[in-house]
XYZ file of C-alpha atoms in Angstrom:
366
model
C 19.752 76.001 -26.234
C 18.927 76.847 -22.885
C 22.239 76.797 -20.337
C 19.317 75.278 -17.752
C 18.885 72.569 -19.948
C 22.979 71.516 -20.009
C 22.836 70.017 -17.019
C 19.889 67.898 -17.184
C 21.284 66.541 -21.416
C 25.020 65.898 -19.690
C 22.981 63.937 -16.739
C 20.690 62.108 -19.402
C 23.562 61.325 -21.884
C 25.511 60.045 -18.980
C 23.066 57.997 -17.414
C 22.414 56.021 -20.996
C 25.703 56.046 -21.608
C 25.894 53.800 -18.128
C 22.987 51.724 -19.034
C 24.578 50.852 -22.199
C 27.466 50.047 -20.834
C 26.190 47.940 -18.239
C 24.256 45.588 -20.392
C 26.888 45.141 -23.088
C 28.675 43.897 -19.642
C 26.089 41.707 -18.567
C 25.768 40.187 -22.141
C 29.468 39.476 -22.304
C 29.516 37.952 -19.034
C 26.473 35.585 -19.756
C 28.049 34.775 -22.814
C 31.145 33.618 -21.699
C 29.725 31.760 -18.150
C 27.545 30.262 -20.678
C 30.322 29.309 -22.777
C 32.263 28.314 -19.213
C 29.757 25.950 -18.589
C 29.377 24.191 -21.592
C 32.817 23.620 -21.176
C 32.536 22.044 -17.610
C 29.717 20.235 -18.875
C 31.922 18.971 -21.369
C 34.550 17.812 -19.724
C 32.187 16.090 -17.146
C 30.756 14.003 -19.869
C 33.565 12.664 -20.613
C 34.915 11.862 -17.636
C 31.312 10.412 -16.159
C 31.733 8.597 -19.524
C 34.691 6.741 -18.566
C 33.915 6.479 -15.056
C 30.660 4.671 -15.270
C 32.340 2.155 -16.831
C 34.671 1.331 -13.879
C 33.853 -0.017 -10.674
C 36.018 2.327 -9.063
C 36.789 6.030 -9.359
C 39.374 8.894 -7.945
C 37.078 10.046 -4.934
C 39.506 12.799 -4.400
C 38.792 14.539 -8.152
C 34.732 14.247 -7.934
C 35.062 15.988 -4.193
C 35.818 19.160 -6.012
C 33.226 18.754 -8.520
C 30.022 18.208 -6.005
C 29.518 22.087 -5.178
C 29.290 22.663 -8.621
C 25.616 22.651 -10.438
C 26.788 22.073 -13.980
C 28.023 18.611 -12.679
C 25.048 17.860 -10.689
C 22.868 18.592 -13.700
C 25.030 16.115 -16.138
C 25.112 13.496 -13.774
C 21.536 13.321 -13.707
C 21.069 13.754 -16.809
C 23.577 10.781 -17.067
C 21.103 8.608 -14.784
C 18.066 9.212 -17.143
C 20.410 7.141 -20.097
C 21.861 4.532 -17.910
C 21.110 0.858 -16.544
C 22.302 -1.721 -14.794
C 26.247 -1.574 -13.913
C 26.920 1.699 -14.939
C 23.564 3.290 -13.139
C 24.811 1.351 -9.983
C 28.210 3.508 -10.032
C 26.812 6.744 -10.604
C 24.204 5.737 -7.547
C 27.372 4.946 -5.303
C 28.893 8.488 -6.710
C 26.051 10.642 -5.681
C 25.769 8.745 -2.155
C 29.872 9.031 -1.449
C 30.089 12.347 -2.385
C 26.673 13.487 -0.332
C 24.941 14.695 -3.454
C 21.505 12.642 -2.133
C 21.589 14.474 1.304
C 22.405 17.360 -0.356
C 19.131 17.307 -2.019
C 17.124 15.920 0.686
C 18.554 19.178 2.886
C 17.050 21.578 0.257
C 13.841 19.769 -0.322
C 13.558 19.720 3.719
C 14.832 23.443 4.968
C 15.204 25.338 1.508
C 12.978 28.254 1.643
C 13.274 28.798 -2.437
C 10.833 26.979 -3.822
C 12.825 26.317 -7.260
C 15.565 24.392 -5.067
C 12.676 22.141 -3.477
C 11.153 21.038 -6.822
C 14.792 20.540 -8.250
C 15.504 18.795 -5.009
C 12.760 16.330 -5.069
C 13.189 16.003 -9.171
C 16.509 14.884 -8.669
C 15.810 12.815 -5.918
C 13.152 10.907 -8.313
C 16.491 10.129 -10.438
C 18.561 8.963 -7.947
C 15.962 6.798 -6.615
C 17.106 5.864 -2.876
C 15.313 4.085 -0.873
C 16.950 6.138 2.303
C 15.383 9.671 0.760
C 11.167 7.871 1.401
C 10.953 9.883 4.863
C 11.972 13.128 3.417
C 9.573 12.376 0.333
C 6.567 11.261 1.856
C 7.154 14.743 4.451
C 6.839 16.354 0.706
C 3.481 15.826 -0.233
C 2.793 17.896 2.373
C 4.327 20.966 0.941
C 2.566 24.130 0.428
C 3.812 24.118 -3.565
C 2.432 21.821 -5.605
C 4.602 20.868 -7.727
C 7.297 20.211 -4.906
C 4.278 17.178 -3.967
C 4.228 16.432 -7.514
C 7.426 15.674 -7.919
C 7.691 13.933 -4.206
C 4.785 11.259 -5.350
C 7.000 10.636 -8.902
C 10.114 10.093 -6.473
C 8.215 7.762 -4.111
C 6.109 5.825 -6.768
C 10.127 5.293 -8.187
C 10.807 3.621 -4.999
C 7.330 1.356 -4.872
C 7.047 2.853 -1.192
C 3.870 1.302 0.339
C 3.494 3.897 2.578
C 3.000 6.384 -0.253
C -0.652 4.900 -1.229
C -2.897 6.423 1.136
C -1.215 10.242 1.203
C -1.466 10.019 -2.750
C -4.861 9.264 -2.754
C -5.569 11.778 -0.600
C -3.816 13.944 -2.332
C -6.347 13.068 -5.237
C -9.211 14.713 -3.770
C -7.192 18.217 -2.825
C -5.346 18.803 -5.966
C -6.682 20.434 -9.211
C -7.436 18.313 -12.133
C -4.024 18.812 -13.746
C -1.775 17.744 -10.978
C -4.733 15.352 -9.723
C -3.840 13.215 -12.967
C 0.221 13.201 -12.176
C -0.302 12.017 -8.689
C -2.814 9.207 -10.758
C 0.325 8.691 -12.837
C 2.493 7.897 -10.048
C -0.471 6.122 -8.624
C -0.178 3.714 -11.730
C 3.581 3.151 -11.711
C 3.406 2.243 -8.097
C 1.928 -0.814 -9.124
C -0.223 -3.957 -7.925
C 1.279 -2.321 -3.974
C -1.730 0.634 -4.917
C -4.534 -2.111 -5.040
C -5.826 -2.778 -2.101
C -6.354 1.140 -1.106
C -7.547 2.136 -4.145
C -9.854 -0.717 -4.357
C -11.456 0.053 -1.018
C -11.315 3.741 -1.410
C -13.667 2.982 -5.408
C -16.175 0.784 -2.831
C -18.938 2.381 -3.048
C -20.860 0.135 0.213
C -17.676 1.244 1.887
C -18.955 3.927 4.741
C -15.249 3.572 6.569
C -13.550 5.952 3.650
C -13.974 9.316 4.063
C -13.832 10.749 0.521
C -15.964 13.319 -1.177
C -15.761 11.070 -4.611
C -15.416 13.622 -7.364
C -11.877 11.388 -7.915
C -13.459 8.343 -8.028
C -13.440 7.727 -11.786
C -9.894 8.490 -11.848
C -8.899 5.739 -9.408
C -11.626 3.908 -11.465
C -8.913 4.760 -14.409
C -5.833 4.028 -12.596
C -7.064 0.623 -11.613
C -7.364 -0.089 -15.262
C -4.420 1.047 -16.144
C -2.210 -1.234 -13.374
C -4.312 -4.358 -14.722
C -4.761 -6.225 -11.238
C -7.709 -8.610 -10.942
C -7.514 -7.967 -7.151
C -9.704 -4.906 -8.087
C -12.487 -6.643 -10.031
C -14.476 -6.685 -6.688
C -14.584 -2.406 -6.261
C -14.952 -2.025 -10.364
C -17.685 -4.310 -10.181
C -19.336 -2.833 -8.108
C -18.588 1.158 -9.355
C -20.158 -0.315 -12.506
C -23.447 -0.096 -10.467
C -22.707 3.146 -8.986
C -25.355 6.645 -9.833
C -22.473 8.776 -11.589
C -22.299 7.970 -15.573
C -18.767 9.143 -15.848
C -17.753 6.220 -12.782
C -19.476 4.217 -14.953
C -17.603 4.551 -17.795
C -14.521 4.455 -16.456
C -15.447 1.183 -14.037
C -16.568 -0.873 -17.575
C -13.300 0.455 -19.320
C -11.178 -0.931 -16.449
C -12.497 -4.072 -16.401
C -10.890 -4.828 -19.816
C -8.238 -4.956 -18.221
C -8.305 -5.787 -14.475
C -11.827 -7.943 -14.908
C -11.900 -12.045 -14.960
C -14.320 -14.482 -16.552
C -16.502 -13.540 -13.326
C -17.073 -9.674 -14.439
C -18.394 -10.618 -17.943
C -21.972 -10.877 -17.054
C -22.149 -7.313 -15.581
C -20.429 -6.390 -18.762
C -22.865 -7.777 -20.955
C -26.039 -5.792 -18.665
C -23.390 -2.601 -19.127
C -24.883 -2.726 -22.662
C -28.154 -2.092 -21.957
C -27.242 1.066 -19.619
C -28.651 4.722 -20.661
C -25.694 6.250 -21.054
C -24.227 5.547 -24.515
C -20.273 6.170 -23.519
C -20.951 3.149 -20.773
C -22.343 0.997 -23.574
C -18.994 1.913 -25.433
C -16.900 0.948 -23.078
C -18.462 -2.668 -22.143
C -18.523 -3.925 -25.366
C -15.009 -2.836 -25.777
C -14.014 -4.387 -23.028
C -15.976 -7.636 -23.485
C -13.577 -7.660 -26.552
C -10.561 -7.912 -24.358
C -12.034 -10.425 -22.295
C -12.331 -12.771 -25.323
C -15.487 -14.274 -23.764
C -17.998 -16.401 -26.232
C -20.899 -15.714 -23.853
C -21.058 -12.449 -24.993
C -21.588 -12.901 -28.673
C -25.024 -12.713 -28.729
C -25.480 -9.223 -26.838
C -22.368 -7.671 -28.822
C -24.231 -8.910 -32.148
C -27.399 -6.948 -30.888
C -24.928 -3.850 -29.685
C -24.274 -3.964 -33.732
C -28.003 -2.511 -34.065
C -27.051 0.685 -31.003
C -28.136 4.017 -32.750
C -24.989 5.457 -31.425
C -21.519 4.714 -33.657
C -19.190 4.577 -31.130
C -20.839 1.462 -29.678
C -21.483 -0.175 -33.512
C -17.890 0.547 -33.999
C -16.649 -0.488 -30.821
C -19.135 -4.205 -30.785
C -17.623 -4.785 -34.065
C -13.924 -4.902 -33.072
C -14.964 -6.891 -30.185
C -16.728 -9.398 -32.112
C -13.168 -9.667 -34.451
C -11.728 -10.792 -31.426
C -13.562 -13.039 -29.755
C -14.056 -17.025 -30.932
C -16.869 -17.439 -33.168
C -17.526 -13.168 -33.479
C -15.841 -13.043 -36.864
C -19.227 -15.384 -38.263
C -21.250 -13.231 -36.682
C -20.313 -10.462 -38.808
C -20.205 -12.197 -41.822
C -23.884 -13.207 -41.216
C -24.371 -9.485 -39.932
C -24.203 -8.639 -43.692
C -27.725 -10.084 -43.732
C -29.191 -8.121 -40.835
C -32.381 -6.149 -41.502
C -30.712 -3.329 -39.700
C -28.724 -1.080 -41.827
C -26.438 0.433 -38.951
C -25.536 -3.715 -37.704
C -24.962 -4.211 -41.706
C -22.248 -1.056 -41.799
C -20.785 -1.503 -38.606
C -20.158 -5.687 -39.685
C -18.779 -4.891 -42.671
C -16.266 -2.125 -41.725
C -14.682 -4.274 -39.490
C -14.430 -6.957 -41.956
C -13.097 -4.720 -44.789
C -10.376 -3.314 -41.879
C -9.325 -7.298 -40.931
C -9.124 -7.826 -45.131
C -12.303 -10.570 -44.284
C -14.692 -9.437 -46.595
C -16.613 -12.305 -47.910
C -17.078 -12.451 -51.829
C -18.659 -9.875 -53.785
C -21.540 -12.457 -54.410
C -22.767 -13.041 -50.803
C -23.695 -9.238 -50.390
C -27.370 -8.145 -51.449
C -28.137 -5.979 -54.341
C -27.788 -2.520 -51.678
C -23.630 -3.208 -51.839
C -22.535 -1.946 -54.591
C -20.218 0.728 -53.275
C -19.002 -2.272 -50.883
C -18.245 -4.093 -54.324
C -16.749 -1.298 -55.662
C -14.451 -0.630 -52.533
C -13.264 -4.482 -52.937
């Protein structure tokens, strides 16, 4: 061996040596602060176990605990299992020991982003009505899940003032977070109607909106169930974009009246077969007798979707469920199939001698 090449072995052995030695460290030290803190998580179960039980608590001993993150983490956690009583203690814990303006400081003036979306996640927990300014400043931040999470907190606290920033917010996020601000849209509640019903108008020239959202407020109307939106649904239901369409004539299910079942029952005649889908589902829901007739004809649609779809709604409204037995008789093969699937599924399938000689794997299946 070279004596030139001494030197540079003793340098190499040396430096792995080092490098060896200082992640064996590292791993023994994250073992044992991992160990640590299950400890200290420990021990703060139990003793947020036996305080949320009491309507008082040693101030003094929780002071000591606040700077500490393990205890910040189980105390939410703690919120996420609790009600009533015991949620109300922990709530007066986290405002006495200044563990809400703690957060609201990092979500406002952190410059890590991690600390603002843990800020605003926790703030969602804690769910205080005095955190809404910092929030609704939040959905103005240049991360997006920081806004994300701001919109969940808000739509926690059924903050009015949230609506029209959260729609807005609609139109400027991508599809993904677009459909968690809808989310918090929906558990907002009825207080979201009234914007997002004039927003969906389409005679409405006072919005300003670019529309490519407007079948998800379509959706999220629907999904919160108000009548005061029938108006707006009604009239996206006439509106040029299919997929508005079908997302107007699915909401009505559910936020329509007796008033909306006539558009319904045209809805079955549109072009586009998903629309036809969705309004005789939803003439199901509303139950209506008036639309027997054009839900018995939807039993003839050459798409399956809407055969399937006019047969469950016919099972569910008053007087549908002879219309499919005397569907069995239809000259139309696809009304006959569609009938008598939903009359096998409700266990109504009339005797095995009211079906024509073409049955017999019907008679067979019974």
């Amino acid at each position: 061996m070279s004596a030139q090449l001494v030197p540079v072995l003793v340098v190499v052995v040396t430096s792995s040596g080092l490098i060896a030695a200082w992640l064996f460290a590292t791993k023994v030290i994250g073992h044992f602060k991992g160990r640590f803190d299950q400890f200290r998580r420990a021990s703060y179960i139990g003793a947020l176990s036996e305080i949320v039980t009491r309507s008082g608590y040693p101030l003094h001993t929780l002071r000591s605990w606040a700077a500490d993150r393990v205890f910040l983490d189980t105390l939410l956690d703690f919120l996420r299992s609790v009600q009533g009583r015991e949620r109300a203690n922990l709530l007066r814990i986290a405002r006495d020991l200044g563990i809400v303006q703690r957060f609201v400081w990092d979500l406002e003036r952190s410059r890590r982003r991690e600390r603002r979306v843990v800020a605003a996640s926790a703030l969602a927990e804690l769910g205080d009505p005095s955190t809404a300014d910092a929030l609704l400043a939040a959905l103005g931040d240049r991360v997006p899940e920081v806004r994300v999470q701001a919109a969940d907190a808000l739509a926690g606290l059924k903050d009015p003032r949230a609506v029209p920033p959260l729609v807005k917010l609609l139109e400027e996020e991508t599809d993904w977070n677009a459909s968690r601000i809808a989310d918090s849209l929906v558990k907002l509640g009825t207080v979201s109607v009234p914007v997002l019903a004039r927003y969906l108008i389409l005679s409405d020239p006072a919005v300003d909106r670019p529309g490519r959202r407007l079948p998800l407020v379509a959706r999220v109307l629907g999904s919160i169930g108000d009548v005061g939106a029938e108006p707006a649904l009604l009239s996206a239901l006439d509106g040029d974009e299919v997929e508005l369409r079908i997302r107007a004539a699915a909401a009505l299910g559910t936020a329509g009246t007796p008033q909306c079942v006539p558009a319904l029952m045209r809805a079955v005649a549109d072009p586009a077969w998903e629309v036809r889908a969705q309004a005789v589902k939803a003439l199901g829901e509303r139950m209506d007798p008036r639309a027997v007739d054009v839900l018995i004809e939807a039993l003839r649609d050459r798409q399956w979707w809407v055969r399937r779809n006019a047969a469950e709604a016919l099972a569910l409204i008053p007087g549908g469920r002879q219309a499919l037995i005397d569907a069995q008789g239809d000259q139309d093969a696809f009304a006959r199939d569609a009938a008598r699937e939903q009359l096998m599924l409700n266990g109504n399938l009339p005797v095995v001698g009211s079906l024509g000689a073409d049955d017999t794997a019907v008679r067979e299946a019974g």
